[in-house]
Amino acid sequence: MIQYTKKIILDPVQALGRYSQLLFKAFGAVPEFSTYRKNLWEQMIHVGIDSMPIVMLAAAFSGAVTTVQTSYQLVSPLIPKSIIGSIVVPSMVLELGAVVTGFILAGRVGARIAAELGTMRVTEQIDALEAMGLNSIGYLIVPRVIAGIVMFPVLYVAACFVGIGGGMLVGHLGGFVPMGVFVDGAREFFQPFDPIFGLIKCLVFGFIITSVSCFKGYYTRGGAEGVGKATTEAAVASCVLLLLADLILAATLL
């Protein structure tokens, strides 16, 4: 019973303390730009450019499915067709564009980061960096976190454009709603704060995914099995915290 209580209560508290300590050290290493400059550009490519195809594909289908399902629900002749654009566009900008991209990055980028750092930890490569006098947190973690914060909004903007375009195209080709009517509906209920809110979410999501994945990978123990466990925990924890942050931001900013 005591062991079970310790695992349920103390382990999360210890993990939160180690996570906070890691972030404190990482923020302290931010001014050391020359240490991780080259690594930063590489991570921006891995996080952003390499993730672009799958993000755009998922966004296109999300927008298309939202359009089809919305038109299926609006069967009354009293409801104008333009309402489809009024629903699809805010859905992509406020929620789907950021959350779908976040889930993809949690599974693709987060798992990769945890696996990379976990492998480096169990093979003592991180210890070797420390022995050579390098700040391992500044060299390995800071560029990954910065890359996530910088590139996530880029992916979000691309996802919104592709998702809205995919929904509009499917609506037009499927005979659900003409493009002009779709655009009129999108303009009618557009709120200038909607894309700003989406970008705020992206900054938070990018930080959560990369920092949690770095934390799980950096403190990996137990060889290959530990690397696999850290990779899985990084993806799952990132998704759960992403949803929690989504709820908190929506409740406080909208």
Short mmCIF file of C-alpha atoms in Angstrom, two decimals:
data_model
loop_
_atom_site.label_atom_id
_atom_site.label_comp_id
_atom_site.label_asym_id
_atom_site.label_seq_id
_atom_site.Cartn_x
_atom_site.Cartn_y
_atom_site.Cartn_z
CA MET A 1 0.00 0.00 0.00
CA ILE A 2 2.82 2.40 0.90
CA GLN A 3 4.66 1.60 -2.34
CA TYR A 4 1.47 2.15 -4.35
CA THR A 5 0.83 5.50 -2.64
CA LYS A 6 4.42 6.58 -3.31
CA LYS A 7 4.10 5.70 -6.97
CA ILE A 8 0.81 7.55 -7.38
CA ILE A 9 1.67 10.70 -5.40
CA LEU A 10 5.43 11.11 -5.09
CA ASP A 11 6.55 10.01 -8.56
CA PRO A 12 4.57 12.72 -10.42
CA VAL A 13 5.79 15.35 -7.96
CA GLN A 14 9.40 14.26 -8.46
CA ALA A 15 8.94 14.25 -12.23
CA LEU A 16 7.49 17.76 -12.12
CA GLY A 17 10.45 18.93 -10.05
CA ARG A 18 12.98 17.44 -12.45
CA TYR A 19 11.07 18.88 -15.42
CA SER A 20 11.07 22.36 -13.85
CA GLN A 21 14.78 22.05 -13.08
CA LEU A 22 15.50 21.04 -16.68
CA LEU A 23 13.55 24.02 -18.01
CA PHE A 24 15.38 26.37 -15.64
CA LYS A 25 18.73 25.14 -16.94
CA ALA A 26 17.50 25.33 -20.52
CA PHE A 27 16.38 28.95 -20.15
CA GLY A 28 19.78 29.73 -18.65
CA ALA A 29 21.47 28.30 -21.74
CA VAL A 30 19.42 30.34 -24.26
CA PRO A 31 22.05 33.14 -24.56
CA GLU A 32 24.68 30.56 -25.62
CA PHE A 33 23.50 30.80 -29.25
CA SER A 34 26.87 29.96 -30.78
CA THR A 35 26.81 26.59 -29.00
CA TYR A 36 23.66 25.32 -30.68
CA ARG A 37 23.29 27.55 -33.76
CA LYS A 38 23.94 24.81 -36.31
CA ASN A 39 21.86 22.31 -34.36
CA LEU A 40 18.97 24.81 -34.27
CA TRP A 41 18.72 25.03 -38.07
CA GLU A 42 18.81 21.25 -38.34
CA GLN A 43 16.03 20.88 -35.77
CA MET A 44 13.89 23.50 -37.52
CA ILE A 45 14.12 21.41 -40.68
CA HIS A 46 13.26 18.20 -38.83
CA VAL A 47 10.38 19.73 -36.88
CA GLY A 48 8.94 21.98 -39.58
CA ILE A 49 9.92 21.17 -43.16
CA ASP A 50 9.96 17.39 -42.77
CA SER A 51 6.57 17.45 -41.04
CA MET A 52 4.91 19.66 -43.64
CA PRO A 53 3.62 16.90 -46.02
CA ILE A 54 1.81 14.83 -43.38
CA VAL A 55 0.42 17.96 -41.68
CA MET A 56 -0.95 19.31 -44.96
CA LEU A 57 -2.45 15.93 -45.86
CA ALA A 58 -4.19 15.63 -42.49
CA ALA A 59 -5.40 19.24 -42.67
CA ALA A 60 -6.81 18.79 -46.19
CA PHE A 61 -8.83 15.75 -45.15
CA SER A 62 -9.95 17.45 -41.91
CA GLY A 63 -11.32 20.41 -43.83
CA ALA A 64 -12.95 18.18 -46.43
CA VAL A 65 -14.60 15.93 -43.86
CA THR A 66 -15.84 18.92 -41.85
CA THR A 67 -17.44 20.36 -44.98
CA VAL A 68 -19.13 17.09 -45.90
CA GLN A 69 -20.42 16.44 -42.38
CA THR A 70 -21.66 20.01 -41.98
CA SER A 71 -23.56 19.85 -45.26
CA TYR A 72 -25.03 16.49 -44.19
CA GLN A 73 -26.40 18.02 -40.99
CA LEU A 74 -27.81 21.15 -42.65
CA VAL A 75 -30.66 19.58 -44.60
CA SER A 76 -33.27 22.30 -43.99
CA PRO A 77 -33.97 24.59 -46.98
CA LEU A 78 -34.37 27.45 -44.50
CA ILE A 79 -30.65 27.35 -43.64
CA PRO A 80 -28.46 29.12 -46.22
CA LYS A 81 -25.57 27.20 -47.77
CA SER A 82 -23.16 29.92 -46.69
CA ILE A 83 -23.40 28.65 -43.12
CA ILE A 84 -21.10 25.80 -44.17
CA GLY A 85 -18.23 28.25 -44.68
CA SER A 86 -19.16 29.94 -41.42
CA ILE A 87 -18.64 26.64 -39.59
CA VAL A 88 -15.68 25.13 -41.45
CA VAL A 89 -13.37 28.14 -41.35
CA PRO A 90 -13.62 28.87 -37.58
CA SER A 91 -13.34 25.15 -36.90
CA MET A 92 -10.03 24.99 -38.75
CA VAL A 93 -8.67 28.28 -37.41
CA LEU A 94 -9.73 27.86 -33.78
CA GLU A 95 -9.36 24.13 -33.23
CA LEU A 96 -8.58 21.63 -35.97
CA GLY A 97 -5.61 23.43 -37.48
CA ALA A 98 -3.74 23.57 -34.17
CA VAL A 99 -4.91 20.33 -32.53
CA VAL A 100 -4.49 18.06 -35.56
CA THR A 101 -1.04 19.51 -36.16
CA GLY A 102 -0.24 19.07 -32.47
CA PHE A 103 -1.20 15.40 -32.47
CA ILE A 104 0.89 14.77 -35.57
CA LEU A 105 3.92 16.50 -34.07
CA ALA A 106 3.46 14.68 -30.76
CA GLY A 107 3.57 11.34 -32.57
CA ARG A 108 6.17 12.20 -35.16
CA VAL A 109 8.46 14.85 -33.68
CA GLY A 110 7.93 14.15 -29.98
CA ALA A 111 8.62 10.44 -30.32
CA ARG A 112 11.68 11.12 -32.47
CA ILE A 113 13.12 13.59 -29.95
CA ALA A 114 12.57 11.20 -27.04
CA ALA A 115 14.12 8.32 -28.98
CA GLU A 116 17.16 10.37 -30.03
CA LEU A 117 17.93 11.74 -26.59
CA GLY A 118 17.09 8.45 -24.91
CA THR A 119 19.51 6.58 -27.16
CA MET A 120 22.19 9.18 -26.50
CA ARG A 121 21.62 8.81 -22.77
CA VAL A 122 21.78 5.01 -22.60
CA THR A 123 24.83 4.91 -24.90
CA GLU A 124 26.54 7.55 -22.69
CA GLN A 125 26.86 10.09 -25.51
CA ILE A 126 25.38 12.79 -23.27
CA ASP A 127 27.96 11.96 -20.60
CA ALA A 128 30.65 12.29 -23.26
CA LEU A 129 29.41 15.77 -24.19
CA GLU A 130 29.54 16.80 -20.54
CA ALA A 131 33.06 15.35 -20.23
CA MET A 132 34.17 17.49 -23.18
CA GLY A 133 32.93 20.60 -21.40
CA LEU A 134 29.79 21.15 -23.48
CA ASN A 135 26.50 22.11 -21.88
CA SER A 136 24.41 19.13 -22.97
CA ILE A 137 21.13 20.89 -22.17
CA GLY A 138 22.12 23.93 -24.20
CA TYR A 139 23.38 21.82 -27.09
CA LEU A 140 20.63 19.19 -27.24
CA ILE A 141 17.45 20.54 -25.63
CA VAL A 142 17.37 24.29 -26.28
CA PRO A 143 17.49 24.04 -30.10
CA ARG A 144 14.72 21.43 -30.13
CA VAL A 145 12.44 23.52 -27.93
CA ILE A 146 13.10 26.71 -29.90
CA ALA A 147 12.53 24.87 -33.17
CA GLY A 148 9.15 23.63 -31.92
CA ILE A 149 8.09 27.12 -30.80
CA VAL A 150 9.18 28.72 -34.09
CA MET A 151 8.01 26.09 -36.58
CA PHE A 152 4.67 25.09 -35.04
CA PRO A 153 2.99 28.40 -36.06
CA VAL A 154 4.34 27.93 -39.59
CA LEU A 155 2.78 24.47 -39.77
CA TYR A 156 -0.46 25.83 -38.28
CA VAL A 157 -0.79 28.55 -40.93
CA ALA A 158 -0.14 26.01 -43.69
CA ALA A 159 -2.66 23.60 -42.14
CA CYS A 160 -5.35 26.29 -41.97
CA PHE A 161 -4.88 27.33 -45.59
CA VAL A 162 -4.83 23.76 -46.86
CA GLY A 163 -7.73 22.67 -44.64
CA ILE A 164 -9.96 25.57 -45.66
CA GLY A 165 -8.97 25.15 -49.29
CA GLY A 166 -9.64 21.41 -49.15
CA GLY A 167 -13.05 21.97 -47.56
CA MET A 168 -13.98 24.62 -50.12
CA LEU A 169 -12.83 22.45 -53.04
CA VAL A 170 -14.69 19.34 -51.85
CA GLY A 171 -17.80 21.42 -51.17
CA HIS A 172 -17.69 22.84 -54.69
CA LEU A 173 -16.88 19.61 -56.53
CA GLY A 174 -19.34 17.60 -54.44
CA GLY A 175 -22.16 20.05 -55.08
CA PHE A 176 -22.57 20.89 -51.40
CA VAL A 177 -21.78 24.61 -51.61
CA PRO A 178 -20.37 26.85 -54.37
CA MET A 179 -17.00 28.44 -53.69
CA GLY A 180 -18.38 31.98 -53.70
CA VAL A 181 -21.09 31.09 -51.20
CA PHE A 182 -18.53 29.30 -49.01
CA VAL A 183 -16.30 32.40 -48.97
CA ASP A 184 -19.26 34.69 -48.21
CA GLY A 185 -20.17 32.56 -45.20
CA ALA A 186 -16.56 32.53 -43.98
CA ARG A 187 -16.36 36.33 -44.20
CA GLU A 188 -19.70 36.89 -42.48
CA PHE A 189 -18.70 35.39 -39.14
CA PHE A 190 -14.93 35.90 -39.25
CA GLN A 191 -13.42 37.23 -36.03
CA PRO A 192 -9.97 38.92 -36.21
CA PHE A 193 -8.98 37.37 -32.87
CA ASP A 194 -9.51 33.80 -34.15
CA PRO A 195 -6.13 33.44 -35.96
CA ILE A 196 -4.37 35.23 -33.10
CA PHE A 197 -5.84 32.72 -30.66
CA GLY A 198 -4.72 29.88 -32.94
CA LEU A 199 -1.17 31.22 -33.04
CA ILE A 200 -1.10 31.54 -29.24
CA LYS A 201 -2.17 27.91 -28.97
CA CYS A 202 0.57 26.91 -31.40
CA LEU A 203 3.29 28.58 -29.35
CA VAL A 204 2.08 26.77 -26.22
CA PHE A 205 1.66 23.44 -28.02
CA GLY A 206 5.10 23.66 -29.61
CA PHE A 207 6.70 24.30 -26.23
CA ILE A 208 4.80 21.48 -24.53
CA ILE A 209 5.54 18.84 -27.15
CA THR A 210 9.25 19.55 -27.47
CA SER A 211 10.00 20.21 -23.80
CA VAL A 212 8.12 17.15 -22.53
CA SER A 213 9.74 14.93 -25.18
CA CYS A 214 13.19 16.30 -24.32
CA PHE A 215 12.53 15.67 -20.64
CA LYS A 216 11.47 12.06 -21.23
CA GLY A 217 14.42 11.37 -23.49
CA TYR A 218 17.06 13.18 -21.45
CA TYR A 219 16.30 11.21 -18.28
CA THR A 220 15.90 7.83 -19.95
CA ARG A 221 17.13 4.80 -18.02
CA GLY A 222 17.18 1.08 -18.73
CA GLY A 223 18.73 0.47 -22.15
CA ALA A 224 16.63 -0.26 -25.23
CA GLU A 225 13.54 -1.00 -23.16
CA GLY A 226 13.90 2.35 -21.43
CA VAL A 227 14.17 4.13 -24.77
CA GLY A 228 10.97 2.50 -25.98
CA LYS A 229 9.18 3.39 -22.76
CA ALA A 230 10.39 7.00 -22.90
CA THR A 231 9.26 7.33 -26.52
CA THR A 232 5.78 6.06 -25.72
CA GLU A 233 5.48 8.21 -22.59
CA ALA A 234 6.61 11.30 -24.49
CA ALA A 235 3.93 10.89 -27.17
CA VAL A 236 1.15 10.09 -24.69
CA ALA A 237 2.07 12.82 -22.20
CA SER A 238 2.36 15.41 -24.98
CA CYS A 239 -1.13 14.57 -26.29
CA VAL A 240 -2.71 14.70 -22.84
CA LEU A 241 -1.03 17.99 -21.89
CA LEU A 242 -1.90 19.41 -25.31
CA LEU A 243 -5.61 18.75 -24.70
CA LEU A 244 -5.39 20.19 -21.19
CA ALA A 245 -3.67 23.33 -22.48
CA ASP A 246 -6.29 23.60 -25.24
CA LEU A 247 -9.08 23.62 -22.66
CA ILE A 248 -7.34 26.13 -20.39
CA LEU A 249 -6.56 28.53 -23.24
CA ALA A 250 -10.10 28.33 -24.61
CA ALA A 251 -11.59 28.96 -21.16
CA THR A 252 -9.33 31.94 -20.42
CA LEU A 253 -8.92 33.69 -23.80
CA LEU A 254 -12.23 33.16 -25.59
#
